[in-house]
Amino acid sequence: MNIGMSGKRSAGCFTSATVLLAVLAAAPLAGCVSNATDRSATAVDDEAITAGVLDAMARDPQLKMFDIGVTAYQGIVRLSGFVGSTDSVGAAASVARSVKGVRSVRNDLRLK
């Protein structure tokens, strides 16, 4: 038996304290699981965005002839490589922006 704050013996006080300690100890672990899940979901989304941008560029007659690098991180797409005209630079950014999930485009394309 435990002695509660009132000075009286209480059998339930120990159980409540144990439960409280267990919940407090497990709380940080729940946050870790959530963050890991969020990171893996973001990685999957970024892979889908990259694939979507590459697919959209492959279907565009003005862009499909160029080897344009595409990476995505947290919805921000980075375009890299060389294209033949300033129109192609703008077209690539426009195509990338049209893909679902793209938050912004960093256009690092250069002219040949």
PDB file of N, CA and C in Angstrom:
ATOM      1  N   MET A   1       0.823  -1.181   0.000  1.00  0.00           N
ATOM      2  CA  MET A   1       0.000   0.000   0.000  1.00  0.00           C
ATOM      3  C   MET A   1       0.871   1.250   0.000  1.00  0.00           C
ATOM      4  N   ASN A   2       0.392   2.267  -0.673  1.00  0.00           N
ATOM      5  CA  ASN A   2       1.096   3.547  -0.717  1.00  0.00           C
ATOM      6  C   ASN A   2       0.366   4.573   0.129  1.00  0.00           C
ATOM      7  N   ILE A   3       1.099   5.586   0.502  1.00  0.00           N
ATOM      8  CA  ILE A   3       0.499   6.675   1.256  1.00  0.00           C
ATOM      9  C   ILE A   3       0.315   7.831   0.286  1.00  0.00           C
ATOM     10  N   GLY A   4      -0.923   8.294   0.137  1.00  0.00           N
ATOM     11  CA  GLY A   4      -1.245   9.388  -0.777  1.00  0.00           C
ATOM     12  C   GLY A   4      -0.873  10.720  -0.176  1.00  0.00           C
ATOM     13  N   MET A   5      -1.175  11.810  -0.891  1.00  0.00           N
ATOM     14  CA  MET A   5      -0.840  13.159  -0.448  1.00  0.00           C
ATOM     15  C   MET A   5      -1.582  13.526   0.827  1.00  0.00           C
ATOM     16  N   SER A   6      -2.723  12.926   1.060  1.00  0.00           N
ATOM     17  CA  SER A   6      -3.494  13.250   2.269  1.00  0.00           C
ATOM     18  C   SER A   6      -2.956  12.519   3.492  1.00  0.00           C
ATOM     19  N   GLY A   7      -2.000  11.631   3.289  1.00  0.00           N
ATOM     20  CA  GLY A   7      -1.443  10.881   4.399  1.00  0.00           C
ATOM     21  C   GLY A   7      -2.148   9.563   4.627  1.00  0.00           C
ATOM     22  N   LYS A   8      -3.174   9.295   3.879  1.00  0.00           N
ATOM     23  CA  LYS A   8      -3.912   8.045   4.025  1.00  0.00           C
ATOM     24  C   LYS A   8      -3.366   7.018   3.050  1.00  0.00           C
ATOM     25  N   ARG A   9      -3.524   5.780   3.431  1.00  0.00           N
ATOM     26  CA  ARG A   9      -3.074   4.692   2.561  1.00  0.00           C
ATOM     27  C   ARG A   9      -4.030   4.532   1.388  1.00  0.00           C
ATOM     28  N   SER A  10      -3.461   4.329   0.202  1.00  0.00           N
ATOM     29  CA  SER A  10      -4.292   4.189  -0.991  1.00  0.00           C
ATOM     30  C   SER A  10      -3.683   3.149  -1.908  1.00  0.00           C
ATOM     31  N   ALA A  11      -4.447   2.153  -2.242  1.00  0.00           N
ATOM     32  CA  ALA A  11      -3.959   1.115  -3.152  1.00  0.00           C
ATOM     33  C   ALA A  11      -3.957   1.614  -4.580  1.00  0.00           C
ATOM     34  N   GLY A  12      -4.864   2.513  -4.967  1.00  0.00           N
ATOM     35  CA  GLY A  12      -5.004   2.983  -6.343  1.00  0.00           C
ATOM     36  C   GLY A  12      -3.985   4.034  -6.732  1.00  0.00           C
ATOM     37  N   CYS A  13      -3.368   4.687  -5.807  1.00  0.00           N
ATOM     38  CA  CYS A  13      -2.420   5.754  -6.093  1.00  0.00           C
ATOM     39  C   CYS A  13      -1.199   5.240  -6.834  1.00  0.00           C
ATOM     40  N   PHE A  14      -0.683   4.099  -6.430  1.00  0.00           N
ATOM     41  CA  PHE A  14       0.481   3.517  -7.092  1.00  0.00           C
ATOM     42  C   PHE A  14       0.157   3.193  -8.543  1.00  0.00           C
ATOM     43  N   THR A  15      -0.999   2.633  -8.789  1.00  0.00           N
ATOM     44  CA  THR A  15      -1.404   2.265 -10.139  1.00  0.00           C
ATOM     45  C   THR A  15      -1.526   3.502 -11.016  1.00  0.00           C
ATOM     46  N   SER A  16      -2.129   4.561 -10.519  1.00  0.00           N
ATOM     47  CA  SER A  16      -2.289   5.802 -11.289  1.00  0.00           C
ATOM     48  C   SER A  16      -0.940   6.412 -11.618  1.00  0.00           C
ATOM     49  N   ALA A  17      -0.034   6.413 -10.639  1.00  0.00           N
ATOM     50  CA  ALA A  17       1.291   6.974 -10.866  1.00  0.00           C
ATOM     51  C   ALA A  17       2.054   6.162 -11.900  1.00  0.00           C
ATOM     52  N   THR A  18       1.914   4.848 -11.851  1.00  0.00           N
ATOM     53  CA  THR A  18       2.586   3.985 -12.818  1.00  0.00           C
ATOM     54  C   THR A  18       2.077   4.251 -14.226  1.00  0.00           C
ATOM     55  N   VAL A  19       0.773   4.364 -14.353  1.00  0.00           N
ATOM     56  CA  VAL A  19       0.176   4.648 -15.661  1.00  0.00           C
ATOM     57  C   VAL A  19       0.646   6.005 -16.174  1.00  0.00           C
ATOM     58  N   LEU A  20       0.653   7.007 -15.310  1.00  0.00           N
ATOM     59  CA  LEU A  20       1.089   8.340 -15.695  1.00  0.00           C
ATOM     60  C   LEU A  20       2.543   8.324 -16.164  1.00  0.00           C
ATOM     61  N   LEU A  21       3.411   7.653 -15.434  1.00  0.00           N
ATOM     62  CA  LEU A  21       4.815   7.560 -15.821  1.00  0.00           C
ATOM     63  C   LEU A  21       4.974   6.833 -17.162  1.00  0.00           C
ATOM     64  N   ALA A  22       4.203   5.782 -17.358  1.00  0.00           N
ATOM     65  CA  ALA A  22       4.281   5.042 -18.616  1.00  0.00           C
ATOM     66  C   ALA A  22       3.856   5.912 -19.792  1.00  0.00           C
ATOM     67  N   VAL A  23       2.804   6.684 -19.618  1.00  0.00           N
ATOM     68  CA  VAL A  23       2.325   7.576 -20.686  1.00  0.00           C
ATOM     69  C   VAL A  23       3.360   8.655 -20.968  1.00  0.00           C
ATOM     70  N   LEU A  24       3.920   9.248 -19.928  1.00  0.00           N
ATOM     71  CA  LEU A  24       4.931  10.284 -20.121  1.00  0.00           C
ATOM     72  C   LEU A  24       6.191   9.734 -20.786  1.00  0.00           C
ATOM     73  N   ALA A  25       6.557   8.518 -20.450  1.00  0.00           N
ATOM     74  CA  ALA A  25       7.747   7.911 -21.050  1.00  0.00           C
ATOM     75  C   ALA A  25       7.515   7.567 -22.517  1.00  0.00           C
ATOM     76  N   ALA A  26       6.304   7.192 -22.882  1.00  0.00           N
ATOM     77  CA  ALA A  26       6.009   6.789 -24.256  1.00  0.00           C
ATOM     78  C   ALA A  26       5.721   7.973 -25.170  1.00  0.00           C
ATOM     79  N   ALA A  27       5.371   9.117 -24.638  1.00  0.00           N
ATOM     80  CA  ALA A  27       4.999  10.279 -25.457  1.00  0.00           C
ATOM     81  C   ALA A  27       6.085  10.687 -26.451  1.00  0.00           C
ATOM     82  N   PRO A  28       7.347  10.797 -26.050  1.00  0.00           N
ATOM     83  CA  PRO A  28       8.374  11.173 -27.036  1.00  0.00           C
ATOM     84  C   PRO A  28       8.520  10.137 -28.153  1.00  0.00           C
ATOM     85  N   LEU A  29       8.306   8.889 -27.858  1.00  0.00           N
ATOM     86  CA  LEU A  29       8.417   7.856 -28.887  1.00  0.00           C
ATOM     87  C   LEU A  29       7.329   8.001 -29.935  1.00  0.00           C
ATOM     88  N   ALA A  30       6.152   8.400 -29.537  1.00  0.00           N
ATOM     89  CA  ALA A  30       5.066   8.601 -30.501  1.00  0.00           C
ATOM     90  C   ALA A  30       5.431   9.698 -31.476  1.00  0.00           C
ATOM     91  N   GLY A  31       6.097  10.738 -31.010  1.00  0.00           N
ATOM     92  CA  GLY A  31       6.542  11.807 -31.899  1.00  0.00           C
ATOM     93  C   GLY A  31       7.566  11.328 -32.901  1.00  0.00           C
ATOM     94  N   CYS A  32       8.459  10.433 -32.494  1.00  0.00           N
ATOM     95  CA  CYS A  32       9.471   9.905 -33.404  1.00  0.00           C
ATOM     96  C   CYS A  32       8.836   9.088 -34.520  1.00  0.00           C
ATOM     97  N   VAL A  33       7.870   8.291 -34.175  1.00  0.00           N
ATOM     98  CA  VAL A  33       7.198   7.481 -35.184  1.00  0.00           C
ATOM     99  C   VAL A  33       6.485   8.383 -36.173  1.00  0.00           C
ATOM    100  N   SER A  34       5.835   9.418 -35.678  1.00  0.00           N
ATOM    101  CA  SER A  34       5.112  10.346 -36.546  1.00  0.00           C
ATOM    102  C   SER A  34       6.075  11.049 -37.488  1.00  0.00           C
ATOM    103  N   ASN A  35       7.221  11.530 -36.988  1.00  0.00           N
ATOM    104  CA  ASN A  35       8.190  12.218 -37.837  1.00  0.00           C
ATOM    105  C   ASN A  35       8.756  11.298 -38.900  1.00  0.00           C
ATOM    106  N   ALA A  36       9.036  10.051 -38.533  1.00  0.00           N
ATOM    107  CA  ALA A  36       9.567   9.101 -39.509  1.00  0.00           C
ATOM    108  C   ALA A  36       8.532   8.838 -40.594  1.00  0.00           C
ATOM    109  N   THR A  37       7.281   8.724 -40.215  1.00  0.00           N
ATOM    110  CA  THR A  37       6.222   8.515 -41.191  1.00  0.00           C
ATOM    111  C   THR A  37       6.083   9.726 -42.091  1.00  0.00           C
ATOM    112  N   ASP A  38       6.144  10.922 -41.511  1.00  0.00           N
ATOM    113  CA  ASP A  38       6.050  12.143 -42.313  1.00  0.00           C
ATOM    114  C   ASP A  38       7.189  12.227 -43.315  1.00  0.00           C
ATOM    115  N   ARG A  39       8.408  11.887 -42.874  1.00  0.00           N
ATOM    116  CA  ARG A  39       9.563  11.944 -43.773  1.00  0.00           C
ATOM    117  C   ARG A  39       9.431  10.952 -44.905  1.00  0.00           C
ATOM    118  N   SER A  40       8.978   9.734 -44.602  1.00  0.00           N
ATOM    119  CA  SER A  40       8.856   8.743 -45.670  1.00  0.00           C
ATOM    120  C   SER A  40       7.729   9.114 -46.617  1.00  0.00           C
ATOM    121  N   ALA A  41       6.658   9.714 -46.106  1.00  0.00           N
ATOM    122  CA  ALA A  41       5.568  10.163 -46.981  1.00  0.00           C
ATOM    123  C   ALA A  41       6.051  11.275 -47.890  1.00  0.00           C
ATOM    124  N   THR A  42       6.868  12.193 -47.349  1.00  0.00           N
ATOM    125  CA  THR A  42       7.422  13.271 -48.159  1.00  0.00           C
ATOM    126  C   THR A  42       8.339  12.724 -49.231  1.00  0.00           C
ATOM    127  N   ALA A  43       9.161  11.720 -48.879  1.00  0.00           N
ATOM    128  CA  ALA A  43      10.062  11.121 -49.859  1.00  0.00           C
ATOM    129  C   ALA A  43       9.272  10.472 -50.988  1.00  0.00           C
ATOM    130  N   VAL A  44       8.190   9.781 -50.656  1.00  0.00           N
ATOM    131  CA  VAL A  44       7.357   9.160 -51.678  1.00  0.00           C
ATOM    132  C   VAL A  44       6.726  10.235 -52.547  1.00  0.00           C
ATOM    133  N   ASP A  45       6.222  11.305 -51.934  1.00  0.00           N
ATOM    134  CA  ASP A  45       5.639  12.402 -52.701  1.00  0.00           C
ATOM    135  C   ASP A  45       6.673  13.019 -53.633  1.00  0.00           C
ATOM    136  N   ASP A  46       7.887  13.229 -53.140  1.00  0.00           N
ATOM    137  CA  ASP A  46       8.944  13.806 -53.967  1.00  0.00           C
ATOM    138  C   ASP A  46       9.293  12.896 -55.138  1.00  0.00           C
ATOM    139  N   GLU A  47       9.305  11.601 -54.908  1.00  0.00           N
ATOM    140  CA  GLU A  47       9.565  10.661 -56.005  1.00  0.00           C
ATOM    141  C   GLU A  47       8.458  10.729 -57.045  1.00  0.00           C
ATOM    142  N   ALA A  48       7.220  10.827 -56.585  1.00  0.00           N
ATOM    143  CA  ALA A  48       6.078  10.929 -57.501  1.00  0.00           C
ATOM    144  C   ALA A  48       6.124  12.242 -58.278  1.00  0.00           C
ATOM    145  N   ILE A  49       6.495  13.314 -57.616  1.00  0.00           N
ATOM    146  CA  ILE A  49       6.612  14.612 -58.286  1.00  0.00           C
ATOM    147  C   ILE A  49       7.706  14.552 -59.346  1.00  0.00           C
ATOM    148  N   THR A  50       8.871  14.012 -58.995  1.00  0.00           N
ATOM    149  CA  THR A  50       9.972  13.895 -59.955  1.00  0.00           C
ATOM    150  C   THR A  50       9.536  13.088 -61.167  1.00  0.00           C
ATOM    151  N   ALA A  51       8.910  11.953 -60.927  1.00  0.00           N
ATOM    152  CA  ALA A  51       8.436  11.107 -62.033  1.00  0.00           C
ATOM    153  C   ALA A  51       7.397  11.843 -62.879  1.00  0.00           C
ATOM    154  N   GLY A  52       6.510  12.584 -62.233  1.00  0.00           N
ATOM    155  CA  GLY A  52       5.484  13.329 -62.959  1.00  0.00           C
ATOM    156  C   GLY A  52       6.069  14.415 -63.838  1.00  0.00           C
ATOM    157  N   VAL A  53       7.069  15.131 -63.327  1.00  0.00           N
ATOM    158  CA  VAL A  53       7.711  16.190 -64.109  1.00  0.00           C
ATOM    159  C   VAL A  53       8.461  15.579 -65.294  1.00  0.00           C
ATOM    160  N   LEU A  54       9.206  14.500 -65.045  1.00  0.00           N
ATOM    161  CA  LEU A  54       9.933  13.843 -66.143  1.00  0.00           C
ATOM    162  C   LEU A  54       8.974  13.339 -67.219  1.00  0.00           C
ATOM    163  N   ASP A  55       7.844  12.768 -66.800  1.00  0.00           N
ATOM    164  CA  ASP A  55       6.847  12.271 -67.746  1.00  0.00           C
ATOM    165  C   ASP A  55       6.244  13.422 -68.557  1.00  0.00           C
ATOM    166  N   ALA A  56       5.913  14.512 -67.883  1.00  0.00           N
ATOM    167  CA  ALA A  56       5.331  15.666 -68.573  1.00  0.00           C
ATOM    168  C   ALA A  56       6.312  16.258 -69.581  1.00  0.00           C
ATOM    169  N   MET A  57       7.585  16.291 -69.226  1.00  0.00           N
ATOM    170  CA  MET A  57       8.594  16.833 -70.156  1.00  0.00           C
ATOM    171  C   MET A  57       8.804  15.897 -71.345  1.00  0.00           C
ATOM    172  N   ALA A  58       8.724  14.596 -71.100  1.00  0.00           N
ATOM    173  CA  ALA A  58       8.889  13.630 -72.194  1.00  0.00           C
ATOM    174  C   ALA A  58       7.740  13.741 -73.198  1.00  0.00           C
ATOM    175  N   ARG A  59       6.581  14.190 -72.761  1.00  0.00           N
ATOM    176  CA  ARG A  59       5.427  14.346 -73.655  1.00  0.00           C
ATOM    177  C   ARG A  59       5.419  15.694 -74.369  1.00  0.00           C
ATOM    178  N   ASP A  60       6.259  16.626 -73.927  1.00  0.00           N
ATOM    179  CA  ASP A  60       6.293  17.954 -74.537  1.00  0.00           C
ATOM    180  C   ASP A  60       7.253  17.949 -75.729  1.00  0.00           C
ATOM    181  N   PRO A  61       6.756  18.257 -76.947  1.00  0.00           N
ATOM    182  CA  PRO A  61       7.611  18.196 -78.135  1.00  0.00           C
ATOM    183  C   PRO A  61       8.813  19.138 -78.078  1.00  0.00           C
ATOM    184  N   GLN A  62       8.678  20.246 -77.389  1.00  0.00           N
ATOM    185  CA  GLN A  62       9.770  21.216 -77.291  1.00  0.00           C
ATOM    186  C   GLN A  62      10.856  20.758 -76.316  1.00  0.00           C
ATOM    187  N   LEU A  63      10.509  19.903 -75.359  1.00  0.00           N
ATOM    188  CA  LEU A  63      11.449  19.540 -74.296  1.00  0.00           C
ATOM    189  C   LEU A  63      11.976  18.119 -74.378  1.00  0.00           C
ATOM    190  N   LYS A  64      11.263  17.226 -75.069  1.00  0.00           N
ATOM    191  CA  LYS A  64      11.631  15.815 -75.016  1.00  0.00           C
ATOM    192  C   LYS A  64      13.009  15.515 -75.613  1.00  0.00           C
ATOM    193  N   MET A  65      13.541  16.413 -76.418  1.00  0.00           N
ATOM    194  CA  MET A  65      14.859  16.169 -77.029  1.00  0.00           C
ATOM    195  C   MET A  65      16.021  16.530 -76.110  1.00  0.00           C
ATOM    196  N   PHE A  66      15.737  17.200 -75.002  1.00  0.00           N
ATOM    197  CA  PHE A  66      16.794  17.637 -74.089  1.00  0.00           C
ATOM    198  C   PHE A  66      16.908  16.698 -72.893  1.00  0.00           C
ATOM    199  N   ASP A  67      18.120  16.603 -72.379  1.00  0.00           N
ATOM    200  CA  ASP A  67      18.372  15.798 -71.183  1.00  0.00           C
ATOM    201  C   ASP A  67      18.301  16.734 -69.977  1.00  0.00           C
ATOM    202  N   ILE A  68      17.098  16.869 -69.428  1.00  0.00           N
ATOM    203  CA  ILE A  68      16.873  17.788 -68.305  1.00  0.00           C
ATOM    204  C   ILE A  68      16.818  16.980 -67.013  1.00  0.00           C
ATOM    205  N   GLY A  69      17.664  17.375 -66.069  1.00  0.00           N
ATOM    206  CA  GLY A  69      17.672  16.726 -64.761  1.00  0.00           C
ATOM    207  C   GLY A  69      16.572  17.304 -63.885  1.00  0.00           C
ATOM    208  N   VAL A  70      15.877  16.431 -63.167  1.00  0.00           N
ATOM    209  CA  VAL A  70      14.785  16.861 -62.287  1.00  0.00           C
ATOM    210  C   VAL A  70      14.978  16.218 -60.921  1.00  0.00           C
ATOM    211  N   THR A  71      14.975  17.043 -59.890  1.00  0.00           N
ATOM    212  CA  THR A  71      14.962  16.531 -58.518  1.00  0.00           C
ATOM    213  C   THR A  71      13.876  17.287 -57.758  1.00  0.00           C
ATOM    214  N   ALA A  72      13.326  16.645 -56.746  1.00  0.00           N
ATOM    215  CA  ALA A  72      12.314  17.291 -55.915  1.00  0.00           C
ATOM    216  C   ALA A  72      12.633  17.027 -54.452  1.00  0.00           C
ATOM    217  N   TYR A  73      12.450  18.055 -53.653  1.00  0.00           N
ATOM    218  CA  TYR A  73      12.620  17.929 -52.216  1.00  0.00           C
ATOM    219  C   TYR A  73      11.545  18.770 -51.556  1.00  0.00           C
ATOM    220  N   GLN A  74      10.664  18.130 -50.805  1.00  0.00           N
ATOM    221  CA  GLN A  74       9.546  18.778 -50.122  1.00  0.00           C
ATOM    222  C   GLN A  74       8.708  19.614 -51.089  1.00  0.00           C
ATOM    223  N   GLY A  75       8.521  19.087 -52.294  1.00  0.00           N
ATOM    224  CA  GLY A  75       7.679  19.753 -53.283  1.00  0.00           C
ATOM    225  C   GLY A  75       8.365  20.842 -54.084  1.00  0.00           C
ATOM    226  N   ILE A  76       9.622  21.097 -53.788  1.00  0.00           N
ATOM    227  CA  ILE A  76      10.382  22.099 -54.540  1.00  0.00           C
ATOM    228  C   ILE A  76      11.177  21.360 -55.615  1.00  0.00           C
ATOM    229  N   VAL A  77      10.900  21.689 -56.872  1.00  0.00           N
ATOM    230  CA  VAL A  77      11.517  21.008 -58.001  1.00  0.00           C
ATOM    231  C   VAL A  77      12.712  21.818 -58.488  1.00  0.00           C
ATOM    232  N   ARG A  78      13.807  21.122 -58.748  1.00  0.00           N
ATOM    233  CA  ARG A  78      15.010  21.758 -59.309  1.00  0.00           C
ATOM    234  C   ARG A  78      15.240  21.178 -60.697  1.00  0.00           C
ATOM    235  N   LEU A  79      15.335  22.061 -61.676  1.00  0.00           N
ATOM    236  CA  LEU A  79      15.627  21.658 -63.048  1.00  0.00           C
ATOM    237  C   LEU A  79      17.078  22.001 -63.345  1.00  0.00           C
ATOM    238  N   SER A  80      17.797  21.054 -63.967  1.00  0.00           N
ATOM    239  CA  SER A  80      19.200  21.299 -64.313  1.00  0.00           C
ATOM    240  C   SER A  80      19.499  20.691 -65.682  1.00  0.00           C
ATOM    241  N   GLY A  81      20.532  21.190 -66.299  1.00  0.00           N
ATOM    242  CA  GLY A  81      20.935  20.678 -67.609  1.00  0.00           C
ATOM    243  C   GLY A  81      21.008  21.796 -68.629  1.00  0.00           C
ATOM    244  N   PHE A  82      21.017  21.392 -69.890  1.00  0.00           N
ATOM    245  CA  PHE A  82      21.171  22.341 -70.987  1.00  0.00           C
ATOM    246  C   PHE A  82      20.019  22.201 -71.975  1.00  0.00           C
ATOM    247  N   VAL A  83      19.549  23.345 -72.458  1.00  0.00           N
ATOM    248  CA  VAL A  83      18.498  23.376 -73.473  1.00  0.00           C
ATOM    249  C   VAL A  83      18.945  24.306 -74.599  1.00  0.00           C
ATOM    250  N   GLY A  84      18.196  24.303 -75.706  1.00  0.00           N
ATOM    251  CA  GLY A  84      18.612  25.032 -76.902  1.00  0.00           C
ATOM    252  C   GLY A  84      18.152  26.474 -76.990  1.00  0.00           C
ATOM    253  N   SER A  85      17.170  26.893 -76.189  1.00  0.00           N
ATOM    254  CA  SER A  85      16.669  28.263 -76.322  1.00  0.00           C
ATOM    255  C   SER A  85      16.094  28.758 -75.000  1.00  0.00           C
ATOM    256  N   THR A  86      15.943  30.080 -74.933  1.00  0.00           N
ATOM    257  CA  THR A  86      15.331  30.662 -73.739  1.00  0.00           C
ATOM    258  C   THR A  86      13.865  30.248 -73.632  1.00  0.00           C
ATOM    259  N   ASP A  87      13.223  30.027 -74.795  1.00  0.00           N
ATOM    260  CA  ASP A  87      11.838  29.540 -74.770  1.00  0.00           C
ATOM    261  C   ASP A  87      11.755  28.183 -74.074  1.00  0.00           C
ATOM    262  N   SER A  88      12.751  27.334 -74.311  1.00  0.00           N
ATOM    263  CA  SER A  88      12.766  26.007 -73.678  1.00  0.00           C
ATOM    264  C   SER A  88      12.970  26.108 -72.168  1.00  0.00           C
ATOM    265  N   VAL A  89      13.758  27.085 -71.755  1.00  0.00           N
ATOM    266  CA  VAL A  89      13.955  27.303 -70.318  1.00  0.00           C
ATOM    267  C   VAL A  89      12.610  27.619 -69.663  1.00  0.00           C
ATOM    268  N   GLY A  90      11.875  28.541 -70.259  1.00  0.00           N
ATOM    269  CA  GLY A  90      10.573  28.923 -69.724  1.00  0.00           C
ATOM    270  C   GLY A  90       9.554  27.810 -69.819  1.00  0.00           C
ATOM    271  N   ALA A  91       9.572  27.061 -70.933  1.00  0.00           N
ATOM    272  CA  ALA A  91       8.627  25.957 -71.123  1.00  0.00           C
ATOM    273  C   ALA A  91       8.854  24.870 -70.076  1.00  0.00           C
ATOM    274  N   ALA A  92      10.109  24.577 -69.763  1.00  0.00           N
ATOM    275  CA  ALA A  92      10.419  23.541 -68.782  1.00  0.00           C
ATOM    276  C   ALA A  92       9.877  23.926 -67.406  1.00  0.00           C
ATOM    277  N   ALA A  93      10.062  25.179 -67.030  1.00  0.00           N
ATOM    278  CA  ALA A  93       9.547  25.642 -65.732  1.00  0.00           C
ATOM    279  C   ALA A  93       8.027  25.580 -65.710  1.00  0.00           C
ATOM    280  N   SER A  94       7.402  25.972 -66.806  1.00  0.00           N
ATOM    281  CA  SER A  94       5.940  25.947 -66.889  1.00  0.00           C
ATOM    282  C   SER A  94       5.395  24.520 -66.790  1.00  0.00           C
ATOM    283  N   VAL A  95       6.028  23.593 -67.493  1.00  0.00           N
ATOM    284  CA  VAL A  95       5.605  22.186 -67.438  1.00  0.00           C
ATOM    285  C   VAL A  95       5.781  21.649 -66.021  1.00  0.00           C
ATOM    286  N   ALA A  96       6.900  21.959 -65.389  1.00  0.00           N
ATOM    287  CA  ALA A  96       7.145  21.473 -64.027  1.00  0.00           C
ATOM    288  C   ALA A  96       6.090  22.018 -63.063  1.00  0.00           C
ATOM    289  N   ARG A  97       5.742  23.286 -63.187  1.00  0.00           N
ATOM    290  CA  ARG A  97       4.745  23.896 -62.297  1.00  0.00           C
ATOM    291  C   ARG A  97       3.367  23.264 -62.452  1.00  0.00           C
ATOM    292  N   SER A  98       3.103  22.690 -63.625  1.00  0.00           N
ATOM    293  CA  SER A  98       1.774  22.125 -63.888  1.00  0.00           C
ATOM    294  C   SER A  98       1.558  20.759 -63.225  1.00  0.00           C
ATOM    295  N   VAL A  99       2.623  20.169 -62.694  1.00  0.00           N
ATOM    296  CA  VAL A  99       2.520  18.842 -62.082  1.00  0.00           C
ATOM    297  C   VAL A  99       1.979  18.962 -60.665  1.00  0.00           C
ATOM    298  N   LYS A 100       1.043  18.089 -60.342  1.00  0.00           N
ATOM    299  CA  LYS A 100       0.415  18.087 -59.021  1.00  0.00           C
ATOM    300  C   LYS A 100       1.460  17.868 -57.926  1.00  0.00           C
ATOM    301  N   GLY A 101       1.401  18.695 -56.895  1.00  0.00           N
ATOM    302  CA  GLY A 101       2.297  18.562 -55.748  1.00  0.00           C
ATOM    303  C   GLY A 101       3.494  19.494 -55.794  1.00  0.00           C
ATOM    304  N   VAL A 102       3.747  20.119 -56.940  1.00  0.00           N
ATOM    305  CA  VAL A 102       4.889  21.032 -57.062  1.00  0.00           C
ATOM    306  C   VAL A 102       4.545  22.338 -56.358  1.00  0.00           C
ATOM    307  N   ARG A 103       5.371  22.699 -55.374  1.00  0.00           N
ATOM    308  CA  ARG A 103       5.174  23.951 -54.638  1.00  0.00           C
ATOM    309  C   ARG A 103       5.894  25.105 -55.303  1.00  0.00           C
ATOM    310  N   SER A 104       7.101  24.844 -55.809  1.00  0.00           N
ATOM    311  CA  SER A 104       7.853  25.873 -56.525  1.00  0.00           C
ATOM    312  C   SER A 104       8.892  25.195 -57.405  1.00  0.00           C
ATOM    313  N   VAL A 105       9.459  25.972 -58.330  1.00  0.00           N
ATOM    314  CA  VAL A 105      10.450  25.444 -59.274  1.00  0.00           C
ATOM    315  C   VAL A 105      11.700  26.300 -59.208  1.00  0.00           C
ATOM    316  N   ARG A 106      12.819  25.635 -59.037  1.00  0.00           N
ATOM    317  CA  ARG A 106      14.129  26.300 -59.112  1.00  0.00           C
ATOM    318  C   ARG A 106      14.705  25.923 -60.466  1.00  0.00           C
ATOM    319  N   ASN A 107      14.754  26.876 -61.368  1.00  0.00           N
ATOM    320  CA  ASN A 107      15.158  26.602 -62.746  1.00  0.00           C
ATOM    321  C   ASN A 107      16.633  26.942 -62.928  1.00  0.00           C
ATOM    322  N   ASP A 108      17.468  25.911 -62.945  1.00  0.00           N
ATOM    323  CA  ASP A 108      18.901  26.083 -63.151  1.00  0.00           C
ATOM    324  C   ASP A 108      19.329  25.634 -64.550  1.00  0.00           C
ATOM    325  N   LEU A 109      18.405  25.666 -65.506  1.00  0.00           N
ATOM    326  CA  LEU A 109      18.726  25.263 -66.878  1.00  0.00           C
ATOM    327  C   LEU A 109      19.633  26.308 -67.513  1.00  0.00           C
ATOM    328  N   ARG A 110      20.523  25.839 -68.383  1.00  0.00           N
ATOM    329  CA  ARG A 110      21.468  26.698 -69.098  1.00  0.00           C
ATOM    330  C   ARG A 110      21.293  26.501 -70.598  1.00  0.00           C
ATOM    331  N   LEU A 111      21.678  27.526 -71.341  1.00  0.00           N
ATOM    332  CA  LEU A 111      21.633  27.428 -72.804  1.00  0.00           C
ATOM    333  C   LEU A 111      22.887  26.748 -73.327  1.00  0.00           C
ATOM    334  N   LYS A 112      22.697  25.933 -74.374  1.00  0.00           N
ATOM    335  CA  LYS A 112      23.852  25.270 -75.016  1.00  0.00           C
ATOM    336  C   LYS A 112      24.659  26.270 -75.789  1.00  0.00           C
TER     337      LYS A 112
END
